[in-house]
Coordinates of C-alpha atoms in Angstrom, one line a residue:
M1 CA 18.5 -33.2 -31.3
Q2 CA 17.5 -36.8 -30.9
T3 CA 14.6 -38.2 -32.9
P4 CA 11.3 -38.6 -31.1
N5 CA 11.7 -42.4 -31.1
E6 CA 15.1 -42.2 -29.6
L7 CA 13.6 -40.2 -26.7
G8 CA 10.8 -42.8 -26.3
L9 CA 8.1 -40.6 -27.9
D10 CA 5.6 -41.7 -30.5
Y11 CA 6.0 -39.0 -33.1
P12 CA 7.3 -39.4 -36.7
S13 CA 9.7 -36.4 -36.5
W14 CA 10.1 -32.9 -35.0
R15 CA 8.9 -29.7 -36.6
E16 CA 11.4 -27.0 -36.8
S17 CA 9.4 -24.8 -34.5
Q18 CA 9.4 -27.6 -31.8
E19 CA 13.2 -27.9 -32.0
K20 CA 13.7 -24.1 -31.6
A21 CA 11.3 -24.0 -28.6
V22 CA 13.2 -26.8 -26.9
E23 CA 16.5 -25.0 -27.6
W24 CA 15.1 -21.9 -26.0
L25 CA 13.9 -23.7 -22.9
E26 CA 17.2 -25.5 -22.5
Q27 CA 19.2 -22.3 -22.2
E28 CA 21.7 -23.2 -19.4
E29 CA 21.5 -20.1 -17.3
W30 CA 17.7 -20.5 -16.9
L31 CA 17.4 -24.3 -16.6
K32 CA 19.9 -24.4 -13.8
G33 CA 17.6 -22.2 -11.7
G34 CA 19.0 -19.9 -9.0
G35 CA 19.5 -17.1 -11.5
G36 CA 17.4 -14.7 -9.5
V37 CA 13.7 -13.9 -10.0
R38 CA 13.9 -12.3 -13.4
G39 CA 12.7 -14.5 -16.2
R40 CA 12.2 -17.6 -13.9
V41 CA 8.8 -18.1 -15.6
R42 CA 9.2 -18.9 -19.3
V43 CA 6.1 -18.4 -21.3
L44 CA 5.7 -20.4 -24.5
E45 CA 2.8 -19.3 -26.8
A46 CA 2.3 -22.1 -29.3
P47 CA -0.7 -22.0 -31.7
T48 CA -3.2 -24.9 -31.3
G49 CA -1.9 -28.0 -33.0
S50 CA 1.7 -26.9 -33.0
G51 CA 2.9 -29.7 -30.7
K52 CA 3.1 -28.3 -27.2
T53 CA 2.9 -31.8 -25.7
G54 CA 5.9 -32.9 -27.8
I55 CA 7.9 -29.9 -26.7
V56 CA 7.3 -30.6 -23.0
L57 CA 8.0 -34.4 -23.3
A58 CA 11.2 -33.7 -25.4
L59 CA 12.5 -31.3 -22.8
A60 CA 11.8 -33.7 -20.0
M61 CA 13.4 -36.7 -21.8
R62 CA 16.5 -34.8 -22.7
N63 CA 17.2 -33.4 -19.2
E64 CA 17.5 -36.6 -17.2
D65 CA 19.0 -34.7 -14.2
K66 CA 15.8 -32.7 -13.7
R67 CA 12.5 -33.6 -12.2
F68 CA 9.4 -32.3 -13.9
L69 CA 5.8 -31.7 -12.8
I70 CA 3.3 -31.2 -15.6
L71 CA 0.0 -29.6 -14.5
C72 CA -3.0 -30.3 -16.9
A73 CA -6.4 -28.5 -17.0
T74 CA -8.3 -31.7 -17.7
K75 CA -8.1 -35.5 -17.4
V76 CA -8.4 -35.7 -21.2
E77 CA -5.3 -33.6 -21.6
Q78 CA -3.5 -35.7 -19.0
E79 CA -4.3 -38.8 -21.0
Q80 CA -3.0 -37.2 -24.2
Y81 CA 0.5 -36.9 -22.8
L82 CA 0.5 -40.7 -22.1
K83 CA -0.7 -41.5 -25.6
N84 CA 2.5 -39.9 -27.0
L85 CA 4.8 -42.2 -25.0
I86 CA 6.4 -45.4 -26.4
Y87 CA 7.2 -46.5 -22.8
E88 CA 6.4 -45.0 -19.4
D89 CA 9.4 -46.2 -17.3
D90 CA 10.1 -42.9 -15.5
I91 CA 6.8 -41.1 -16.0
A92 CA 3.7 -41.3 -13.7
S93 CA 0.2 -40.0 -14.1
V94 CA -1.5 -39.5 -10.8
R95 CA -5.2 -38.7 -10.0
G96 CA -7.1 -37.7 -6.8
K97 CA -8.6 -40.0 -4.2
N98 CA -12.1 -39.6 -5.5
N99 CA -11.1 -41.6 -8.6
F100 CA -10.4 -44.8 -6.6
H101 CA -12.5 -47.3 -4.6
C102 CA -11.4 -48.1 -1.1
S103 CA -10.0 -51.7 -1.0
Y104 CA -10.2 -51.7 2.8
K105 CA -14.0 -51.2 2.7
H106 CA -14.4 -53.4 -0.4
P107 CA -11.8 -56.2 0.0
E108 CA -13.2 -58.1 -3.0
L109 CA -11.6 -55.4 -5.2
E110 CA -8.2 -56.0 -3.8
E111 CA -8.4 -59.8 -3.8
D112 CA -9.1 -60.1 -7.5
K113 CA -8.3 -56.8 -9.2
E114 CA -7.8 -58.3 -12.7
N115 CA -11.1 -60.2 -12.6
Y116 CA -13.1 -57.2 -11.4
R117 CA -11.5 -54.5 -13.6
G118 CA -14.0 -53.4 -16.2
E119 CA -16.8 -55.8 -15.1
R120 CA -20.2 -54.6 -14.0
G121 CA -22.2 -55.3 -10.9
E122 CA -26.0 -55.9 -10.6
R123 CA -26.7 -52.2 -10.8
G124 CA -24.3 -51.7 -13.7
E125 CA -21.6 -50.1 -11.6
R126 CA -18.0 -50.6 -12.5
L127 CA -16.3 -53.2 -10.2
S128 CA -12.7 -51.9 -10.0
S129 CA -10.5 -50.1 -7.6
S130 CA -10.2 -47.4 -10.2
C131 CA -13.5 -45.5 -10.7
S132 CA -14.9 -42.9 -13.1
E133 CA -18.6 -43.6 -12.5
Y134 CA -21.0 -40.9 -11.6
M135 CA -23.0 -41.5 -8.4
C136 CA -21.0 -44.6 -7.6
P137 CA -22.3 -46.5 -4.6
Y138 CA -18.9 -47.6 -3.4
T139 CA -16.7 -45.9 -0.8
H140 CA -13.9 -44.0 -2.4
V141 CA -10.5 -43.3 -1.0
N142 CA -11.4 -39.7 -0.2
E143 CA -14.2 -41.1 2.1
A144 CA -12.1 -44.0 3.4
P145 CA -10.9 -44.3 7.1
C146 CA -7.3 -43.5 6.1
S147 CA -8.5 -40.0 5.2
S148 CA -9.2 -39.3 8.8
G149 CA -5.9 -40.8 10.1
F150 CA -6.6 -44.5 10.2
K151 CA -3.4 -46.7 9.7
C152 CA -4.7 -48.9 6.9
E153 CA -3.2 -52.4 6.6
V154 CA -4.4 -52.7 3.0
K155 CA -2.5 -49.6 2.0
N156 CA 0.6 -50.9 3.9
R157 CA 0.7 -54.2 2.0
G158 CA 0.3 -52.5 -1.4
G159 CA -3.4 -53.3 -1.9
C160 CA -4.6 -49.7 -2.5
E161 CA -4.5 -48.6 -6.1
Y162 CA -4.6 -44.9 -5.1
F163 CA -1.5 -45.1 -2.9
N164 CA 0.2 -47.4 -5.4
Q165 CA 0.0 -44.8 -8.1
L166 CA 1.0 -42.1 -5.6
E167 CA 4.1 -44.1 -4.6
K168 CA 5.1 -44.5 -8.2
A169 CA 4.7 -40.7 -8.8
Q170 CA 6.8 -40.0 -5.7
S171 CA 9.7 -42.0 -7.2
S172 CA 9.2 -40.9 -10.9
R173 CA 11.2 -38.2 -12.6
V174 CA 8.2 -36.9 -14.6
V175 CA 4.8 -36.5 -13.0
L176 CA 1.5 -35.7 -14.8
T177 CA -1.5 -34.6 -12.8
N178 CA -4.3 -32.0 -12.9
Y179 CA -4.1 -28.6 -11.3
A180 CA -6.5 -29.3 -8.4
Y181 CA -4.6 -32.4 -7.3
G182 CA -1.2 -30.9 -7.9
L183 CA -1.9 -27.7 -6.0
S184 CA -3.5 -29.7 -3.1
M185 CA -0.5 -32.0 -2.8
M186 CA 2.1 -29.2 -2.9
N187 CA 0.2 -27.1 -0.3
Y188 CA -1.5 -29.6 2.0
V189 CA 0.7 -32.7 2.0
P190 CA 4.3 -31.4 1.9
K191 CA 5.8 -34.6 3.4
G192 CA 3.6 -37.2 1.8
G193 CA 3.0 -35.3 -1.4
L194 CA 4.7 -35.5 -4.8
G195 CA 8.1 -34.3 -3.7
K196 CA 10.2 -31.5 -5.0
F197 CA 10.5 -30.5 -8.7
D198 CA 13.2 -28.6 -10.7
V199 CA 10.6 -27.5 -13.3
I200 CA 6.9 -27.1 -13.1
I201 CA 5.0 -26.8 -16.3
E202 CA 1.6 -25.1 -16.4
D203 CA -0.1 -26.3 -19.5
E204 CA -3.2 -24.6 -20.9
G205 CA -1.8 -21.5 -19.3
H206 CA -4.7 -19.3 -20.5
V207 CA -6.8 -20.9 -17.7
L208 CA -4.0 -20.8 -15.1
D209 CA -5.7 -17.9 -13.3
E210 CA -9.0 -19.8 -13.1
E211 CA -7.2 -22.9 -11.7
L212 CA -5.5 -20.8 -9.0
E213 CA -8.8 -19.0 -8.2
K214 CA -10.6 -22.4 -7.8
F215 CA -7.9 -23.6 -5.4
L216 CA -8.2 -20.4 -3.3
L217 CA -12.0 -20.4 -3.4
I218 CA -13.9 -20.8 -0.1
R219 CA -17.3 -22.3 -0.6
L220 CA -19.4 -22.9 2.5
S221 CA -22.3 -25.2 2.0
R222 CA -25.3 -24.2 4.1
R223 CA -26.3 -27.8 4.5
V224 CA -22.8 -28.9 5.6
V225 CA -22.6 -26.0 8.2
V226 CA -25.9 -27.1 9.7
R227 CA -25.0 -30.8 9.7
A228 CA -21.4 -30.5 10.9
F229 CA -21.6 -27.4 13.2
G230 CA -25.3 -27.1 14.1
V231 CA -25.3 -23.5 13.0
R232 CA -27.4 -21.8 10.3
M233 CA -25.6 -19.2 8.2
P234 CA -27.8 -16.1 7.5
F235 CA -29.3 -15.5 4.1
G236 CA -29.1 -12.2 2.2
E237 CA -26.4 -10.1 0.5
H238 CA -23.6 -9.6 3.1
D239 CA -20.1 -8.3 2.6
L240 CA -16.8 -9.7 3.8
V241 CA -16.8 -7.5 7.0
F242 CA -20.1 -9.1 8.0
W243 CA -18.7 -12.7 7.6
K244 CA -15.6 -11.9 9.5
D245 CA -17.8 -10.7 12.4
W246 CA -20.0 -13.7 12.1
V247 CA -17.1 -16.2 12.3
E248 CA -15.7 -14.4 15.4
R249 CA -19.1 -14.3 17.0
Y250 CA -19.7 -18.1 16.5
W251 CA -16.1 -19.3 16.9
D252 CA -16.6 -21.1 20.2
V253 CA -19.6 -23.1 18.7
L254 CA -17.7 -23.8 15.5
S255 CA -14.5 -25.0 17.2
E256 CA -16.5 -27.3 19.5
A257 CA -17.4 -29.4 16.5
G258 CA -13.8 -30.3 16.0
R259 CA -13.8 -32.3 19.3
R260 CA -16.7 -34.6 18.2
Y261 CA -14.5 -37.4 17.0
H262 CA -11.9 -37.3 19.8
G263 CA -11.4 -40.9 20.9
V264 CA -13.3 -42.5 18.0
K265 CA -11.5 -45.4 16.3
K266 CA -10.8 -44.2 12.8
G267 CA -11.1 -47.7 11.2
E268 CA -14.6 -48.1 12.5
M269 CA -15.9 -44.9 10.8
N270 CA -18.3 -45.3 8.0
K271 CA -17.9 -43.2 4.9
D272 CA -20.5 -40.6 6.1
E273 CA -18.6 -40.2 9.4
V274 CA -15.3 -39.8 7.6
K275 CA -16.8 -37.2 5.3
D276 CA -18.2 -35.4 8.3
F277 CA -14.8 -35.5 10.1
M278 CA -13.1 -34.1 7.0
D279 CA -15.7 -31.4 6.4
V280 CA -15.3 -30.1 10.0
D281 CA -11.5 -30.0 9.6
R282 CA -11.7 -28.2 6.2
Y283 CA -14.3 -25.7 7.2
L284 CA -12.5 -24.8 10.4
S285 CA -9.4 -23.9 8.4
W286 CA -11.7 -21.8 6.0
F287 CA -13.3 -20.0 8.9
K288 CA -9.9 -19.1 10.3
K289 CA -8.8 -17.8 6.9
I290 CA -11.9 -15.6 6.4
T291 CA -10.8 -13.5 9.4
T292 CA -7.5 -12.7 7.6
L293 CA -8.9 -11.7 4.1
D294 CA -8.5 -8.2 2.6
D295 CA -10.8 -6.2 0.3
N296 CA -9.5 -8.1 -2.8
W297 CA -12.0 -10.8 -1.9
V298 CA -15.7 -10.7 -2.7
V299 CA -18.7 -12.7 -1.4
E300 CA -21.4 -14.4 -3.5
S301 CA -24.3 -16.2 -1.8
D302 CA -27.4 -18.1 -2.7
E303 CA -29.8 -20.5 -1.1
R304 CA -27.3 -23.3 -1.1
S305 CA -23.9 -21.8 -0.3
V306 CA -21.7 -18.8 0.5
S307 CA -18.6 -18.4 -1.7
I308 CA -15.7 -16.1 -1.0
Q309 CA -13.0 -15.7 -3.7
P310 CA -10.4 -13.3 -4.8
I311 CA -11.0 -10.8 -7.7
W312 CA -7.3 -11.3 -8.7
V313 CA -4.9 -13.9 -7.5
T314 CA -2.2 -11.4 -6.4
D315 CA 0.6 -12.6 -4.1
D316 CA -1.2 -15.8 -3.2
S317 CA 0.1 -17.3 -6.4
K318 CA 3.6 -17.2 -5.1
D319 CA 2.8 -19.1 -1.9
I320 CA 0.7 -21.8 -3.5
L321 CA 2.5 -22.3 -6.8
F322 CA 5.4 -20.2 -8.1
D323 CA 7.6 -20.6 -4.9
K324 CA 7.3 -24.4 -5.2
S325 CA 10.0 -24.5 -7.9
S326 CA 12.8 -22.3 -9.2
N327 CA 11.7 -22.8 -12.8
H328 CA 8.2 -22.6 -14.4
I329 CA 7.0 -22.9 -18.0
I330 CA 3.5 -21.5 -18.8
M331 CA 2.3 -22.9 -22.1
S332 CA -0.8 -22.1 -24.2
G333 CA -2.0 -21.2 -27.7
T334 CA -3.4 -18.0 -26.4
I335 CA -1.3 -16.0 -24.0
P336 CA -1.9 -12.2 -23.2
S337 CA 0.8 -9.6 -22.9
P338 CA 3.3 -9.8 -20.0
S339 CA 1.4 -7.1 -18.1
E340 CA -2.0 -8.8 -18.5
L341 CA -0.6 -12.2 -17.7
G342 CA 1.0 -10.8 -14.6
A343 CA -2.3 -9.3 -13.5
K344 CA -4.0 -12.6 -14.0
V345 CA -1.6 -14.8 -12.1
G346 CA -0.1 -12.5 -9.5
L347 CA 3.4 -11.9 -10.9
G348 CA 5.3 -8.9 -12.2
V349 CA 6.4 -8.3 -15.8
K350 CA 10.0 -8.9 -14.9
D351 CA 9.2 -12.5 -13.9
F352 CA 8.5 -13.5 -17.5
E353 CA 10.4 -14.3 -20.6
F354 CA 8.2 -14.9 -23.7
Y355 CA 8.7 -17.0 -26.8
R356 CA 6.0 -17.2 -29.5
L357 CA 5.9 -19.9 -32.1
P358 CA 4.6 -18.9 -35.6
Y359 CA 1.4 -20.1 -37.2
T360 CA 2.7 -22.6 -39.8
F361 CA -0.5 -24.4 -40.9
P362 CA -1.9 -23.1 -44.2
V363 CA -4.4 -20.4 -43.7
E364 CA -6.7 -21.9 -46.4
N365 CA -7.0 -25.0 -44.2
R366 CA -8.3 -23.1 -41.2
P367 CA -10.5 -20.2 -42.3
I368 CA -12.6 -18.5 -39.7
I369 CA -15.8 -17.4 -41.5
L370 CA -18.1 -14.9 -39.9
K371 CA -21.8 -15.4 -41.0
P372 CA -23.6 -12.8 -38.8
E373 CA -27.2 -14.1 -39.2
V374 CA -28.7 -14.4 -35.7
S375 CA -28.8 -12.3 -32.6
L376 CA -27.9 -14.2 -29.4
K377 CA -27.8 -11.4 -26.9
F378 CA -29.3 -12.4 -23.6
Q379 CA -32.7 -10.9 -24.3
N380 CA -32.9 -12.5 -27.8
V381 CA -31.7 -16.1 -27.2
D382 CA -35.1 -17.8 -26.5
V383 CA -36.9 -16.2 -29.4
N384 CA -34.1 -16.9 -31.8
L385 CA -33.4 -20.6 -30.9
P386 CA -35.5 -21.8 -33.9
K387 CA -33.3 -19.6 -36.2
V388 CA -30.2 -21.1 -34.6
V389 CA -31.5 -24.6 -35.5
E390 CA -32.1 -23.5 -39.1
L391 CA -28.6 -22.1 -39.5
V392 CA -26.8 -25.0 -37.8
D393 CA -28.8 -27.5 -39.8
R394 CA -27.7 -25.7 -43.0
E395 CA -24.0 -26.0 -42.0
I396 CA -24.4 -29.7 -41.1
E397 CA -26.2 -30.4 -44.4
K398 CA -23.2 -29.0 -46.3
A399 CA -20.9 -31.3 -44.3
L400 CA -23.0 -34.5 -44.1
G401 CA -20.1 -36.8 -45.0
K402 CA -18.0 -35.3 -42.3
K403 CA -17.7 -35.0 -38.5
V404 CA -18.7 -31.6 -37.0
L405 CA -18.0 -29.9 -33.6
I406 CA -20.6 -27.4 -32.5
H407 CA -19.6 -24.9 -29.7
T408 CA -22.8 -23.6 -28.1
K409 CA -21.5 -21.8 -25.0
T410 CA -24.5 -22.9 -23.0
Y411 CA -26.2 -26.2 -22.1
K412 CA -29.5 -24.6 -23.0
I413 CA -28.6 -24.1 -26.6
S414 CA -27.0 -27.6 -26.8
K415 CA -30.2 -29.2 -25.5
Y416 CA -32.4 -27.2 -27.9
L417 CA -30.3 -28.1 -30.9
A418 CA -30.2 -31.8 -29.9
E419 CA -33.9 -32.0 -29.5
N420 CA -34.9 -30.0 -32.6
S421 CA -32.3 -30.4 -35.3
E422 CA -33.3 -32.2 -38.5
W423 CA -30.0 -34.1 -38.0
R424 CA -30.5 -34.9 -34.3
E425 CA -30.0 -38.7 -34.9
Y426 CA -26.3 -37.9 -35.5
F427 CA -25.9 -35.8 -32.4
Y428 CA -23.6 -36.5 -29.5
T429 CA -24.4 -34.4 -26.4
H430 CA -23.3 -34.8 -22.8
T431 CA -23.7 -33.8 -19.2
T432 CA -20.8 -32.9 -16.8
A433 CA -20.7 -36.6 -15.7
T434 CA -20.7 -38.1 -19.2
R435 CA -18.4 -35.6 -20.9
N436 CA -15.3 -37.8 -21.4
N437 CA -17.2 -40.9 -22.4
V438 CA -19.2 -39.0 -25.0
L439 CA -16.0 -37.5 -26.4
E440 CA -14.5 -40.9 -26.9
E441 CA -17.7 -42.2 -28.6
F442 CA -17.6 -39.2 -31.0
K443 CA -14.0 -39.9 -31.8
E444 CA -14.8 -43.5 -32.7
A445 CA -18.0 -42.7 -34.6
S446 CA -18.2 -42.8 -38.4
P447 CA -19.5 -39.7 -40.2
P448 CA -21.9 -38.1 -40.2
A449 CA -21.5 -37.3 -36.5
V450 CA -22.1 -34.1 -34.6
L451 CA -20.6 -33.3 -31.2
C452 CA -22.7 -30.5 -29.7
S453 CA -21.2 -29.1 -26.5
P454 CA -20.8 -25.9 -24.4
S455 CA -17.5 -27.1 -22.9
F456 CA -15.1 -28.6 -25.5
D457 CA -13.4 -25.4 -26.3
K458 CA -9.9 -26.4 -25.1
A459 CA -7.6 -29.3 -24.2
I460 CA -9.0 -31.8 -26.8
D461 CA -7.5 -33.0 -30.1
L462 CA -9.7 -33.9 -33.0
P463 CA -7.2 -34.4 -35.9
G464 CA -7.8 -35.5 -39.4
K465 CA -11.2 -36.9 -40.1
Q466 CA -12.2 -36.7 -36.5
C467 CA -13.4 -33.1 -37.1
E468 CA -13.7 -31.3 -40.4
L469 CA -16.0 -28.4 -39.5
V470 CA -16.3 -26.3 -36.3
V471 CA -19.4 -24.2 -35.8
I472 CA -19.4 -21.5 -33.1
V473 CA -23.0 -20.6 -32.4
K474 CA -22.5 -17.7 -29.9
V475 CA -19.5 -15.4 -29.4
P476 CA -18.3 -16.7 -26.0
Y477 CA -18.2 -13.6 -23.9
P478 CA -17.4 -14.3 -20.2
Y479 CA -20.4 -14.7 -18.0
L480 CA -21.0 -11.4 -16.1
G481 CA -23.3 -12.9 -13.4
S482 CA -20.5 -13.2 -10.8
K483 CA -19.0 -10.3 -8.8
V484 CA -15.5 -11.4 -9.7
M485 CA -16.1 -11.1 -13.4
Q486 CA -18.0 -7.9 -13.0
A487 CA -15.0 -6.4 -11.2
R488 CA -12.5 -7.7 -13.7
S489 CA -14.5 -6.6 -16.7
K490 CA -14.2 -3.0 -15.7
N491 CA -11.0 -3.5 -17.7
R492 CA -12.5 -3.8 -21.1
R493 CA -9.4 -5.1 -22.7
Y494 CA -9.4 -8.0 -20.2
Y495 CA -13.0 -8.9 -21.1
L496 CA -12.3 -8.8 -24.9
H497 CA -9.1 -10.8 -24.6
E498 CA -10.7 -13.5 -22.6
T499 CA -13.3 -13.9 -25.4
L500 CA -10.7 -13.9 -28.1
M501 CA -8.7 -16.6 -26.4
T502 CA -11.8 -18.8 -26.2
I503 CA -12.6 -18.3 -29.9
I504 CA -9.0 -19.2 -30.9
Q505 CA -9.1 -22.3 -28.7
M506 CA -12.5 -23.3 -30.2
A507 CA -11.3 -22.9 -33.8
G508 CA -8.1 -25.0 -33.1
R509 CA -9.8 -28.2 -32.0
G510 CA -9.8 -29.7 -35.6
V511 CA -6.6 -28.3 -37.0
R512 CA -3.7 -30.3 -35.4
S513 CA -1.3 -30.7 -38.4
E514 CA -0.3 -29.1 -41.7
T515 CA -2.7 -31.4 -43.6
D516 CA -5.8 -31.0 -41.4
V517 CA -8.6 -29.0 -43.1
C518 CA -11.2 -27.7 -40.7
P519 CA -13.0 -24.3 -41.3
T520 CA -14.7 -22.5 -38.4
V521 CA -18.1 -20.8 -38.9
I522 CA -19.3 -18.2 -36.4
L523 CA -23.1 -17.6 -36.7
D524 CA -23.6 -14.9 -34.0
D525 CA -24.3 -11.5 -35.5
L526 CA -21.9 -9.9 -33.0
G527 CA -19.0 -11.7 -34.7
P528 CA -17.9 -8.8 -37.0
K529 CA -18.2 -6.2 -34.3
F530 CA -16.2 -8.3 -31.9
F531 CA -13.3 -8.9 -34.4
Q532 CA -13.3 -5.2 -35.1
Q533 CA -12.9 -4.5 -31.4
V534 CA -10.0 -6.9 -31.0
R535 CA -8.2 -6.2 -34.3
K536 CA -5.1 -4.9 -32.5
M537 CA -5.0 -8.0 -30.3
L538 CA -5.2 -10.6 -33.2
P539 CA -2.2 -12.8 -33.8
S540 CA -1.2 -12.4 -37.4
G541 CA -2.0 -16.1 -38.1
I542 CA -5.5 -15.6 -36.9
K543 CA -6.1 -12.2 -38.6
D544 CA -5.1 -13.7 -41.9
A545 CA -7.7 -16.5 -41.5
V546 CA -10.8 -14.3 -40.7
E547 CA -13.4 -13.7 -43.4
I548 CA -16.7 -11.9 -43.1
Q549 CA -19.7 -13.2 -45.1
E550 CA -22.3 -10.5 -45.6
R551 CA -25.9 -11.5 -45.5
R552 CA -26.1 -11.4 -49.3
G553 CA -23.3 -14.1 -49.4
V554 CA -20.3 -12.0 -50.4
L555 CA -17.0 -12.8 -48.6
R556 CA -14.6 -10.0 -47.7
S557 CA -11.4 -10.4 -45.7
T558 CA -11.0 -8.5 -42.4

């Protein structure tokens, strides 16, 4: 096998497990496709830090006659792929329209892109066609006239950064994108989309079912329905049969809204009119779909919206993803059994072939230490938050010369810690909008530094000195407030396995190589009970790492 540098990849060498994984994926009868349904989905379980990104890139670089689509769970993960490339000649990373300003509405951005890139306006906004700002005042491409059918001259002459990156992706052999954008392009833009692929790679496969569910989700905003259709949706708990009847009863009124923009010149629309036009079109397609749904779908409603989503993805997954290519690779550090995976993503056991990489990092470098010292059951969280601060501060004090990642599970616990910790001056916390920026700031910070977050459990790398202690405050059981999770959790094994996968992902953020040393401490007093419940599910490499510290301070292995 060629060296990483010979393949254009920025790695010093291959690990033996990476070479074996690539060899397995390159088996000729599978990679050619067309070998029938059995085993068309290859499932690669690779422990966190074992080099999944390198395996994918090596496979893509070695098979130049194949076209690859790599679906990522987050933008951070998408960027990590690019960081491992020496050159990007035949690889494109593509993002959605909402990430780009409209150069037709803001011609100054097209006229002098280099001068505007990275500079700030009077309000501190970023002056660039590429945008990552929260509450940005500029028109974005998803709100631009072209989104409603306008033939844009700026786009046609190559002045739109969104369509320029899309054009590159359409002609590239390897395409990186996120699940939401990739699924949308494959299903809604077949001719102007990303093209056909020989292999589709579903990275972070433990969240594949969530990504498919988000794509299938129907979320009807009460405000949008009033604004766009002049109709008020009823409040209260109503089942799917009720909403099917409601759509049929109001169909003439709803469909009339679609005629509002007949004859309107698309180029003269402002961004609010474009948004309204697109809302009407999207909502009409949802209303039609509601009338066809079966009893696998459930309804959730509140004062702001009505959401309709599947309990399980079932056969929909074939239509929206698995029938889009003859070969698929699902990759993750935490994959359930074939039967459980099939139930989650709508496939049968015979569709899969599994390959599991061993844990090769020294167990003494990655212990998972259970310190059951605080109850964080729902009814106890508020009263025990001061105790959480005390315990977390104790762990930080022991690691003051290091960088620490604290998994809190909720923003409430994060906020309380950041406001009350003795070491709060070293804390990095974030909102949904500032998440990526705060992560980069933490990576660049010198110790002591503490990243306190409810949502950095997966798809981030903090190797070496970037993280030398992980603290899990609360055992991350799935939230049972939704009807979907309530229905799924009737299967107790599913509920426990989802929790275990999250813990394994959390613990793996700081151990990315054989030399990384990053223990994980779990403070929730439910920790020992949980690991007893999942003892038969534990991968051997995790089971060997778990230790329980009694309240009196004596360690015993599980």
